[in-house]
Structures are given as C-alpha cells and as structure tokens.
Amino acid sequence: MHTTAKSLRHLAIIMDGNGRWAERRGLPRIEGHRAGVQAVRRTIEQCRELEIPHLTLYAFSSENWQRPAAEVSQLMRLLRRFLKERKKDLHKHRIRLKTIGEIERLPREVREDLQAAVAASREYDRGTLILALSYGSRNEIVRAARQFAEKVKSGQADPSELNEETLAAGLDTAGIPDPDLVIRTSGEIRLSNFLLWQASYAELWFTDTLWPDFGKRELTEAVEDFNRRHRRYGKRG
Ligand code: FPP
C-alpha cells in the first residue's frame, strides 16, 4: 500500500538516542550523532516523498548547552558539515530552511552559516525544514511575551490586544502551521520543552527505536497511525 500523509502538514521530531546507539556498539557518542545526521538526511527525503510540507527537527535544546564542551563543539561541527553537504539538495528540491531558538547563542561561524543558508533558501516553496537550535519552548514563550510587553511599553499595543493569535505571532514559529504530529524516538515518553504551545493539539507518537536507526519503516508506521486517528480538537466526534 502506498502511504500518503494528506492532512499532515507539519511533522516535528524529537531525535533522541544517539548516545545510547553509540554506547551499545562500544563507540564514542560522536559516532551516534554522526549516524543521527544520516537519519536526518533520510527523514528529509522521506518527508519529500510523503509530501509532508513542514518538518521540524529538535537538533539542539537550550539544555544541551550543559553537555561537555567537547560534545557541544562536535555537534556544532556536524551541523556546519550538514549545511554544507545538504546545500545542493535543498536547492535542488526548493526546500526552505528556517531556524527556531536562540540562534544568537550559537558560535559565530555556525550562526553565519545558518543565516546564509536561510537567506539562500528564502524564496523556496516546496517544503520547509525547520531546525530547532538552542531551542526551549518556555524560553520562546517568555521571549514572545516580553516582545509584546515592550510594544505595550512603547505605546504600540494595548494589553487588551494580547490573545492567542498575537502571542503566537511573536513566537519563533510565526507563519508556520502548528505541528500535526510529534514523534519522539528512543523510548522516552515526554516532550522535554519542545513546541509546548504549538503542539497543543498535535498527535504524539513514540517509538523505542533509537534515532540513528529511524528510517522509512518507522516513519511509515507513524504516518499510518496518524492517518487512522480521529482528531476532535476538544469537540465531540
Ligand atoms: C539526542 O541524542 C540527540 C541530540 C542531542 C542531538 C541531535 C543531533 C543530531 C541528530 C545531529 C545534528 C543535527 C543536524 C540537524 C545536523 P542523545 O545524545 O541525547 O542520546 P542519548 O539520550 O542516548 O544519550
């Protein structure tokens, strides 16, 4: 059976388990992250095949800064290499790159590479790849609230104008539809500060598969499960 994902406009993934994947093979953690990048590449391809227009990947959380400096810089190097290696592909398939999170906290060279890739793909319209980097949902909501408070302070807005729509307009995800499906790998059943506002009505799907082993089989299973679900948004069925 050919799987399609008609009502799935936005898939968001918490890519977890790279470290355990490496440990189980007696390899350094970086090898798990390297294999994780291959899973990222495969997933982008499969989303294109399934015609899922928006894909968000939780690549580096606000909390990940607390990891050993060596692991953080290895992840940053992998990210830069990913951008370089995937540039042609994103261009060929007209995929727009976006980022969410506190990008200004990233090392300058990573930030510059990202900004260049985002600018180069600005006009592309066949799909959007959103990388969550130095991202934490609570921090994002606080920044949006602060932005609105600043507007009030400068007389550009009135407190009565603050509502779900105006707050969401200040989130990093402004203009991107809310995720329909959130996947988390590696057997952990939690959201870990990922898209808390945006995933209010998202379907959640968990798998024991570690991120580097995530492939077509798992994604197809998740999409078919999503297709079977009946979304009611709090209304009666
Ligand atoms: C979780 O595994 C994964 C991460 C913290 C980072 C995800 C990063 C990548 C897949 C590579 C870089 C990304 C891109 C987009 C190029 P973990 O280390 O927490 O695994 P563990 O829970 O088993 O220790």
XYZ file of N, CA and C and ligand atoms in Angstrom:
735
model
N 0.845 -1.203 0.000
C 0.000 0.000 0.000
C 0.881 1.254 0.000
N 0.511 2.210 -0.829
C 1.283 3.445 -0.883
C 0.790 4.389 0.222
N 1.704 4.793 1.078
C 1.322 5.667 2.191
C 1.378 7.127 1.768
N 0.340 7.850 2.094
C 0.359 9.295 1.877
C 0.094 9.959 3.224
N 0.326 11.240 3.276
C 0.158 11.952 4.543
C -0.625 13.225 4.277
N -1.816 13.059 3.709
C -2.586 14.193 3.184
C -2.853 15.313 4.194
N -3.319 14.944 5.403
C -3.656 16.014 6.340
C -2.493 16.331 7.273
N -1.325 15.776 6.947
C -0.161 16.027 7.800
C 0.672 17.149 7.177
N 0.451 18.339 7.693
C 1.152 19.479 7.105
C 2.490 19.740 7.794
N 2.553 19.330 9.072
C 3.771 19.635 9.835
C 4.101 18.473 10.769
N 5.261 17.907 10.536
C 5.774 16.828 11.387
C 6.935 17.390 12.201
N 6.920 17.129 13.494
C 8.014 17.602 14.353
C 8.624 16.391 15.058
N 9.946 16.354 15.123
C 10.592 15.158 15.677
C 11.604 15.496 16.770
N 11.471 14.778 17.894
C 12.482 14.840 18.955
C 13.411 13.655 18.705
N 14.591 13.969 18.181
C 15.527 12.928 17.758
C 16.350 12.514 18.977
N 16.008 11.388 19.552
C 16.670 11.000 20.798
C 17.305 9.623 20.670
N 18.397 9.431 21.380
C 19.007 8.098 21.458
C 20.326 7.923 20.719
N 20.903 9.026 20.244
C 22.193 8.907 19.541
C 23.276 8.346 20.463
N 23.301 8.865 21.695
C 24.331 8.437 22.649
C 24.212 6.954 22.956
N 22.985 6.488 23.211
C 22.775 5.066 23.523
C 23.107 4.173 22.336
N 22.789 4.641 21.159
C 23.110 3.884 19.942
C 24.621 3.624 19.883
N 25.404 4.670 20.166
C 26.868 4.543 20.126
C 27.363 3.649 21.268
N 26.840 3.913 22.464
C 27.270 3.125 23.634
C 27.072 1.638 23.404
N 25.912 1.272 22.828
C 25.621 -0.149 22.598
C 26.605 -0.790 21.638
N 27.265 0.030 20.849
C 28.258 -0.504 19.909
C 29.677 -0.296 20.398
N 29.806 0.215 21.624
C 31.139 0.481 22.173
C 31.854 1.604 21.425
N 31.071 2.517 20.885
C 31.657 3.626 20.110
C 31.545 4.934 20.896
N 32.375 5.932 20.581
C 32.195 7.240 21.227
C 30.861 7.877 20.813
N 30.313 8.722 21.682
C 28.991 9.332 21.437
C 28.904 10.032 20.087
N 30.006 10.641 19.682
C 30.006 11.381 18.412
C 29.584 10.491 17.242
N 29.941 9.207 17.332
C 29.551 8.295 16.241
C 28.027 8.163 16.183
N 27.399 8.229 17.347
C 25.940 8.191 17.398
C 25.348 9.431 16.734
N 25.969 10.581 17.004
C 25.476 11.822 16.391
C 25.698 11.783 14.874
N 26.876 11.220 14.478
C 27.152 11.100 13.028
C 26.079 10.251 12.357
N 25.771 9.116 12.978
C 24.737 8.236 12.416
C 23.388 8.959 12.459
N 23.205 9.810 13.469
C 21.977 10.605 13.595
C 21.806 11.552 12.415
N 22.908 12.099 11.928
C 22.833 13.011 10.781
C 22.348 12.249 9.545
N 22.770 10.991 9.409
C 22.303 10.180 8.271
C 20.790 9.947 8.374
N 20.323 9.745 9.606
C 18.875 9.573 9.799
C 18.138 10.868 9.450
N 18.758 12.002 9.730
C 18.170 13.303 9.370
C 18.036 13.379 7.847
N 19.104 13.007 7.161
C 19.105 13.057 5.690
C 17.984 12.166 5.127
N 17.904 10.945 5.645
C 16.863 10.014 5.169
C 15.465 10.575 5.425
N 15.288 11.145 6.618
C 13.958 11.633 7.007
C 13.516 12.797 6.119
N 14.455 13.675 5.793
C 14.113 14.802 4.910
C 13.630 14.255 3.558
N 14.352 13.261 3.051
C 13.987 12.641 1.770
C 12.594 12.015 1.838
N 12.356 11.289 2.935
C 11.073 10.591 3.054
C 9.908 11.557 3.231
N 10.155 12.663 3.892
C 9.084 13.658 4.038
C 8.743 14.231 2.676
N 9.762 14.360 1.836
C 9.516 14.852 0.477
C 8.648 13.845 -0.273
N 9.013 12.563 -0.161
C 8.225 11.512 -0.841
C 6.790 11.482 -0.336
N 6.628 11.694 0.962
C 5.280 11.633 1.555
C 4.516 12.950 1.409
N 5.201 13.930 0.831
C 4.615 15.265 0.635
C 4.189 15.915 1.948
N 5.048 15.798 2.936
C 4.822 16.500 4.212
C 5.549 17.843 4.073
N 4.803 18.960 4.025
C 5.461 20.226 3.680
C 6.373 20.844 4.744
N 6.087 20.589 6.018
C 6.932 21.207 7.057
C 7.496 20.130 7.980
N 8.797 20.192 8.185
C 9.462 19.239 9.084
C 10.305 20.024 10.081
N 10.022 19.831 11.372
C 10.853 20.478 12.393
C 11.651 19.419 13.127
N 12.942 19.656 13.270
C 13.821 18.712 13.963
C 14.441 19.377 15.183
N 14.313 18.700 16.330
C 14.897 19.227 17.566
C 16.372 18.828 17.566
N 17.221 19.702 17.046
C 18.628 19.352 16.850
C 19.504 19.716 18.043
N 19.106 20.756 18.801
C 19.924 21.169 19.954
C 19.033 21.971 20.908
N 18.870 21.457 22.111
C 17.960 22.133 23.046
C 18.718 23.155 23.889
N 17.962 24.057 24.540
C 18.583 25.040 25.445
C 19.387 24.303 26.517
N 18.878 23.127 26.905
C 19.528 22.348 27.966
C 20.804 21.661 27.487
N 20.900 21.444 26.162
C 22.087 20.759 25.627
C 23.388 21.535 25.836
N 23.276 22.843 26.158
C 24.500 23.619 26.450
C 25.214 23.057 27.666
N 24.483 22.332 28.500
C 25.104 21.790 29.713
C 25.918 20.524 29.457
N 25.922 20.042 28.235
C 26.741 18.857 27.917
C 28.223 19.258 27.893
N 29.134 18.260 28.005
C 30.566 18.609 27.961
C 30.897 19.434 26.715
N 31.803 20.408 26.897
C 32.136 21.333 25.809
C 32.552 20.579 24.542
N 33.253 19.451 24.708
C 33.736 18.708 23.533
C 32.552 18.185 22.719
N 31.512 17.689 23.408
C 30.348 17.161 22.681
C 29.595 18.302 21.988
N 29.497 19.446 22.693
C 28.799 20.594 22.090
C 29.520 21.008 20.808
N 30.870 21.090 20.876
C 31.544 21.546 19.651
C 31.482 20.492 18.550
N 31.443 19.213 18.928
C 31.275 18.184 17.889
C 29.920 18.329 17.204
N 28.882 18.597 18.004
C 27.545 18.777 17.419
C 27.522 19.990 16.490
N 28.210 21.066 16.913
C 28.254 22.283 16.082
C 28.975 21.996 14.757
N 30.057 21.212 14.859
C 30.799 20.849 13.626
C 29.913 20.023 12.686
N 29.175 19.076 13.277
C 28.282 18.233 12.462
C 27.216 19.084 11.776
N 26.724 20.067 12.507
C 25.689 20.938 11.950
C 26.238 21.726 10.759
N 27.458 22.264 10.920
C 28.070 23.027 9.816
C 28.294 22.134 8.607
N 28.774 20.906 8.874
C 29.014 19.986 7.763
C 27.706 19.613 7.069
N 26.671 19.410 7.884
C 25.349 19.079 7.338
C 24.888 20.186 6.382
N 25.042 21.443 6.820
C 24.593 22.576 5.996
C 25.347 22.612 4.675
N 26.646 22.341 4.765
C 27.484 22.362 3.567
C 27.106 21.227 2.626
N 26.947 20.040 3.203
C 26.677 18.862 2.366
C 25.263 18.839 1.781
N 24.312 19.431 2.471
C 22.920 19.364 2.025
C 22.502 20.563 1.170
N 23.392 21.544 1.071
C 23.080 22.789 0.366
C 22.479 22.527 -1.028
N 23.217 21.695 -1.824
C 22.790 21.401 -3.186
C 21.392 20.781 -3.215
N 21.215 19.829 -2.302
C 19.961 19.087 -2.233
C 18.773 19.988 -1.888
N 18.986 20.868 -0.918
C 17.912 21.786 -0.504
C 17.561 22.701 -1.678
N 18.609 23.089 -2.402
C 18.425 23.957 -3.567
C 17.661 23.197 -4.667
N 18.117 21.969 -4.940
C 17.502 21.159 -5.999
C 16.008 20.932 -5.728
N 15.684 20.678 -4.479
C 14.286 20.363 -4.153
C 13.505 21.577 -3.654
N 14.114 22.734 -3.721
C 13.479 24.000 -3.332
C 12.880 23.946 -1.928
N 13.731 23.493 -1.007
C 13.310 23.412 0.399
C 13.842 24.633 1.146
N 12.937 25.272 1.827
C 13.295 26.466 2.578
C 13.808 26.070 3.959
N 14.911 26.666 4.374
C 15.455 26.371 5.704
C 15.072 27.495 6.664
N 14.624 27.091 7.854
C 14.318 28.076 8.894
C 14.924 27.590 10.194
N 15.099 28.488 11.125
C 15.556 28.053 12.448
C 14.604 28.611 13.499
N 14.498 27.889 14.597
C 13.801 28.422 15.769
C 14.742 28.227 16.953
N 14.637 29.112 17.924
C 15.533 29.024 19.082
C 16.423 30.252 19.176
N 17.263 30.255 20.211
C 18.143 31.416 20.439
C 19.427 31.272 19.616
N 19.269 31.534 18.324
C 20.376 31.355 17.385
C 21.589 32.204 17.778
N 21.315 33.368 18.404
C 22.427 34.249 18.768
C 23.367 33.622 19.804
N 22.931 32.540 20.456
C 23.822 31.872 21.416
C 24.799 30.913 20.730
N 24.568 30.618 19.460
C 25.438 29.669 18.748
C 26.772 30.342 18.404
N 27.837 29.549 18.276
C 29.119 30.142 17.873
C 28.976 30.923 16.561
N 29.745 32.018 16.451
C 29.577 32.933 15.323
C 29.592 32.240 13.967
N 30.558 31.316 13.764
C 30.683 30.701 12.431
C 29.462 29.824 12.111
N 28.881 29.192 13.135
C 27.685 28.359 12.917
C 26.512 29.262 12.544
N 26.415 30.357 13.306
C 25.335 31.322 13.078
C 25.405 31.890 11.657
N 26.630 32.220 11.250
C 26.790 32.805 9.909
C 26.410 31.804 8.823
N 26.834 30.553 8.994
C 26.484 29.519 8.001
C 24.967 29.341 7.938
N 24.350 29.347 9.111
C 22.898 29.178 9.160
C 22.195 30.339 8.482
N 22.631 31.552 8.853
C 21.987 32.740 8.274
C 22.120 32.745 6.759
N 23.282 32.313 6.261
C 23.499 32.276 4.807
C 22.561 31.245 4.170
N 22.435 30.075 4.807
C 21.576 29.017 4.249
C 20.106 29.444 4.285
N 19.723 30.110 5.356
C 18.333 30.586 5.474
C 18.057 31.632 4.388
N 18.994 32.563 4.229
C 18.805 33.632 3.232
C 18.765 33.047 1.818
N 19.635 32.074 1.535
C 19.715 31.496 0.183
C 18.445 30.741 -0.194
N 17.724 30.258 0.813
C 16.548 29.421 0.514
C 15.230 30.172 0.722
N 15.345 31.459 0.999
C 14.169 32.260 1.369
C 12.993 32.128 0.409
N 13.300 32.030 -0.897
C 12.228 32.016 -1.903
C 11.678 30.620 -2.183
N 12.281 29.590 -1.612
C 11.851 28.225 -1.933
C 10.503 27.901 -1.303
N 9.740 27.061 -2.025
C 8.355 26.896 -1.594
C 7.851 25.458 -1.629
N 8.750 24.479 -1.854
C 8.235 23.104 -1.948
C 8.224 22.397 -0.610
N 8.871 22.970 0.362
C 8.901 22.350 1.682
C 9.691 23.252 2.616
N 9.499 23.062 3.915
C 10.252 23.851 4.887
C 10.917 22.909 5.875
N 12.218 23.081 6.029
C 12.952 22.341 7.057
C 13.258 23.327 8.176
N 12.736 23.037 9.353
C 12.921 23.950 10.481
C 13.841 23.284 11.497
N 14.981 23.898 11.759
C 15.902 23.325 12.740
C 15.730 24.059 14.061
N 15.401 23.314 15.111
C 15.291 23.903 16.446
C 16.687 23.824 17.067
N 17.275 24.995 17.293
C 18.661 25.070 17.757
C 18.747 26.012 18.944
N 19.372 25.559 20.009
C 19.377 26.315 21.258
C 17.925 26.692 21.569
N 17.052 25.701 21.387
C 15.620 25.926 21.496
C 15.058 25.354 22.798
N 14.194 26.129 23.415
C 13.433 25.679 24.572
C 12.096 26.386 24.496
N 11.018 25.640 24.658
C 9.695 26.193 24.462
C 9.348 27.282 25.478
N 9.683 27.045 26.729
C 9.338 28.054 27.745
C 10.075 29.360 27.458
N 11.342 29.227 27.093
C 12.134 30.406 26.769
C 11.509 31.150 25.580
N 11.048 30.407 24.584
C 10.427 31.012 23.395
C 9.160 31.791 23.783
N 8.353 31.188 24.674
C 7.101 31.845 25.089
C 7.421 33.108 25.897
N 8.436 33.019 26.758
C 8.833 34.192 27.555
C 9.308 35.314 26.624
N 10.092 34.952 25.611
C 10.580 35.982 24.676
C 9.417 36.645 23.932
N 8.419 35.826 23.549
C 7.257 36.389 22.843
C 6.472 37.321 23.771
N 6.334 36.925 25.032
C 5.595 37.752 25.992
C 6.348 39.060 26.241
N 7.682 38.925 26.334
C 8.492 40.130 26.570
C 8.384 41.095 25.385
N 8.388 40.531 24.196
C 8.270 41.350 22.987
C 6.948 42.131 22.994
N 5.891 41.459 23.421
C 4.599 42.136 23.477
C 4.620 43.219 24.560
N 5.226 42.885 25.708
C 5.309 43.858 26.808
C 6.060 45.113 26.352
N 7.118 44.911 25.552
C 7.880 46.060 25.035
C 6.998 46.939 24.148
N 6.139 46.295 23.362
C 5.228 47.043 22.483
C 4.257 47.875 23.308
N 3.795 47.273 24.403
C 2.868 47.991 25.290
C 3.590 49.190 25.892
N 4.817 48.931 26.326
C 5.606 49.983 26.971
C 5.817 51.172 26.026
N 6.056 50.855 24.752
C 6.321 51.946 23.805
C 5.026 52.508 23.187
N 3.887 52.031 23.665
C 2.609 52.582 23.198
C 2.124 52.008 21.871
N 2.825 50.962 21.357
C 2.406 50.381 20.065
C 1.294 49.361 20.227
N 1.035 48.927 21.460
C -0.020 47.922 21.679
C -0.680 48.162 23.029
N -1.880 47.611 23.148
C -2.618 47.726 24.399
C -2.718 46.325 25.012
N -2.634 46.182 26.345
C -2.708 44.841 26.952
C -3.937 44.051 26.494
N -5.055 44.747 26.197
C -6.262 44.033 25.786
C -6.092 43.353 24.423
N -5.049 43.743 23.696
C -4.808 43.128 22.377
C -4.040 41.813 22.473
N -3.604 41.474 23.679
C -2.869 40.208 23.819
C -3.856 39.047 23.834
N -3.732 38.188 22.837
C -4.572 36.985 22.780
C -3.729 35.855 22.159
N -4.347 34.710 21.917
C -3.571 33.570 21.416
C -2.893 33.907 20.093
N -3.615 34.632 19.263
C -3.072 34.967 17.946
C -1.891 35.940 18.039
N -2.062 36.990 18.844
C -0.983 37.994 18.916
C 0.229 37.432 19.654
N -0.006 36.558 20.624
C 1.143 35.939 21.288
C 1.877 35.009 20.315
N 1.091 34.180 19.595
C 1.703 33.226 18.652
C 2.503 33.955 17.570
N 2.052 35.184 17.241
C 2.760 35.958 16.206
C 4.164 36.348 16.672
N 4.402 36.304 17.964
C 5.725 36.645 18.485
C 6.600 35.420 18.722
N 6.053 34.234 18.481
C 6.853 33.012 18.664
C 7.780 32.828 17.461
N 8.838 32.041 17.656
C 9.788 31.807 16.548
C 9.105 31.120 15.379
N 8.013 30.420 15.651
C 7.326 29.634 14.628
C 6.252 30.443 13.880
N 6.210 31.763 14.104
C 5.175 32.590 13.444
C 5.154 32.291 11.948
N 3.967 32.050 11.418
C 3.839 31.788 9.982
C 3.931 30.314 9.618
N 4.336 29.481 10.562
C 4.437 28.039 10.302
C 3.211 27.378 10.947
N 2.511 26.491 10.222
C 1.345 25.865 10.864
C 1.769 25.030 12.075
N 0.877 24.872 13.039
C 1.191 24.061 14.220
C 1.490 22.622 13.801
N 2.353 21.930 14.541
C 2.620 20.528 14.176
C 1.369 19.665 14.333
N 1.166 18.760 13.374
C 0.047 17.821 13.457
C 0.481 16.566 14.192
N 1.754 16.244 14.044
C 2.279 15.006 14.620
C 3.657 15.273 15.209
N 3.845 14.830 16.453
C 5.165 14.923 17.088
C 5.648 13.500 17.354
N 6.835 13.210 16.873
C 7.438 11.887 17.072
C 8.602 12.030 18.044
N 8.721 11.095 18.973
C 9.935 11.038 19.776
C 10.486 9.621 19.732
N 11.783 9.523 19.506
C 12.420 8.206 19.432
C 13.044 7.822 20.770
N 13.491 6.610 20.854
C 14.329 6.060 21.939
C 13.579 5.700 23.217
N 12.253 5.615 23.153
C 11.505 5.099 24.300
C 11.183 6.106 25.392
N 11.607 7.358 25.239
C 11.261 8.372 26.257
C 9.882 8.936 25.901
N 9.009 9.020 26.937
C 7.629 9.461 26.664
C 7.421 10.849 27.264
N 8.099 11.841 26.720
C 7.877 13.213 27.202
C 8.219 14.213 26.102
N 7.801 15.471 26.316
C 8.014 16.491 25.286
C 9.283 17.318 25.502
N 9.816 17.287 26.731
C 11.095 17.958 27.001
C 11.206 19.378 26.437
N 10.194 20.203 26.753
C 10.301 21.625 26.426
C 10.327 21.897 24.915
N 9.654 21.022 24.148
C 9.642 21.146 22.687
C 8.251 21.570 22.205
N 8.139 22.714 21.577
C 6.901 23.184 20.932
C 5.666 23.021 21.823
N 5.791 23.404 23.093
C 4.690 23.174 24.041
C 3.420 23.923 23.642
N 3.597 25.137 23.181
C 2.438 25.933 22.758
C 1.857 25.362 21.462
N 2.767 25.141 20.501
C 2.342 24.766 19.146
C 1.770 23.351 19.076
N 2.204 22.473 19.998
C 1.784 21.064 19.924
C 0.540 20.795 20.771
N -0.179 21.863 21.122
C -1.361 21.704 21.985
C -2.331 20.639 21.493
N -2.517 20.580 20.165
C -3.469 19.611 19.609
C -2.784 18.556 18.735
N -1.471 18.489 18.837
C -0.739 17.530 17.989
C -0.983 16.103 18.459
N -0.935 15.185 17.514
C -0.928 13.771 17.849
C 0.510 13.425 18.240
N 0.649 12.549 19.227
C 2.001 12.178 19.681
C 2.261 10.725 19.318
N 3.459 10.428 18.905
C 3.824 9.058 18.528
C 5.221 8.760 19.067
N 5.311 7.660 19.806
C 6.592 7.309 20.431
C 7.070 5.953 19.925
N 8.368 5.825 19.795
C 8.934 4.545 19.383
C 10.193 4.251 20.205
N 10.450 2.956 20.430
C 11.670 2.575 21.146
C 12.903 2.687 20.247
N 12.687 2.759 18.947
C 13.815 2.850 18.006
C 14.694 4.048 18.345
N 15.992 3.839 18.362
C 16.917 4.953 18.624
C 17.040 5.784 17.345
N 17.262 7.087 17.499
C 17.226 7.973 16.335
C 18.096 7.492 15.157
N 19.350 7.048 15.389
C 20.149 6.649 14.208
C 19.539 5.479 13.428
N 18.657 4.703 14.068
C 18.015 3.577 13.369
C 16.667 3.965 12.769
N 16.247 5.199 12.962
C 14.944 5.637 12.469
C 14.999 5.722 10.941
N 14.027 5.087 10.306
C 14.033 5.085 8.840
C 12.628 5.030 8.282
N 12.567 4.626 7.023
C 11.307 4.623 6.294
C 10.230 3.804 7.011
N 10.651 2.647 7.562
C 9.684 1.759 8.208
C 8.980 2.471 9.381
N 9.781 3.134 10.224
C 9.216 3.812 11.397
C 8.353 5.004 10.969
N 8.846 5.775 9.994
C 8.081 6.951 9.583
C 6.744 6.537 8.956
N 6.789 5.468 8.148
C 5.556 4.990 7.522
C 4.570 4.541 8.595
N 5.089 3.837 9.587
C 4.230 3.355 10.676
C 3.586 4.536 11.415
N 4.385 5.547 11.690
C 3.874 6.724 12.407
C 2.799 7.437 11.579
N 3.052 7.582 10.279
C 2.103 8.288 9.404
C 0.810 7.485 9.267
N 0.947 6.161 9.137
C -0.271 5.340 9.013
C -1.082 5.399 10.317
N -0.399 5.410 11.435
C -1.075 5.533 12.725
C -1.782 6.893 12.798
N -1.075 7.944 12.394
C -1.657 9.293 12.372
C -2.915 9.317 11.495
N -2.828 8.699 10.325
C -3.966 8.695 9.383
C -5.205 8.011 9.970
N -4.963 7.061 10.884
C -6.092 6.340 11.493
C -6.722 7.117 12.645
N -6.001 8.094 13.157
C -6.525 8.798 14.341
C -7.623 9.782 13.946
N -8.501 10.015 14.897
C -9.625 10.892 14.655
C -9.417 12.133 15.511
N -9.090 13.242 14.877
C -8.750 14.441 15.654
C -10.007 15.260 15.912
N -10.259 15.515 17.178
C -11.518 16.191 17.528
C -11.330 17.599 18.061
N -10.101 17.981 18.420
C -9.828 19.309 18.947
C -10.790 19.693 20.076
N -11.072 18.752 20.939
C -11.900 19.053 22.101
C -13.397 19.013 21.820
N -13.757 18.871 20.521
C -15.196 18.821 20.196
C -15.675 17.380 20.269
N -16.962 17.186 20.153
C -17.479 15.820 20.143
C -17.322 15.192 18.770
N -17.104 13.880 18.762
C -16.830 13.217 17.488
C -18.055 13.090 16.626
C 19.803 13.129 21.230
O 20.642 12.050 21.452
C 20.227 13.927 20.127
C 20.780 15.183 20.217
C 21.044 15.866 21.485
C 21.165 15.953 19.057
C 20.539 15.567 17.768
C 21.541 15.874 16.762
C 21.721 15.228 15.591
C 20.855 14.168 15.085
C 22.868 15.582 14.734
C 22.934 17.008 14.274
C 21.670 17.502 13.692
C 21.525 18.041 12.464
C 20.211 18.587 12.052
C 22.618 18.100 11.509
P 21.323 11.911 22.857
O 22.758 12.264 22.694
O 20.586 12.682 23.885
O 21.145 10.374 23.102
P 21.058 9.626 24.498
O 19.795 10.080 25.152
O 21.028 8.194 24.093
O 22.304 9.992 25.249
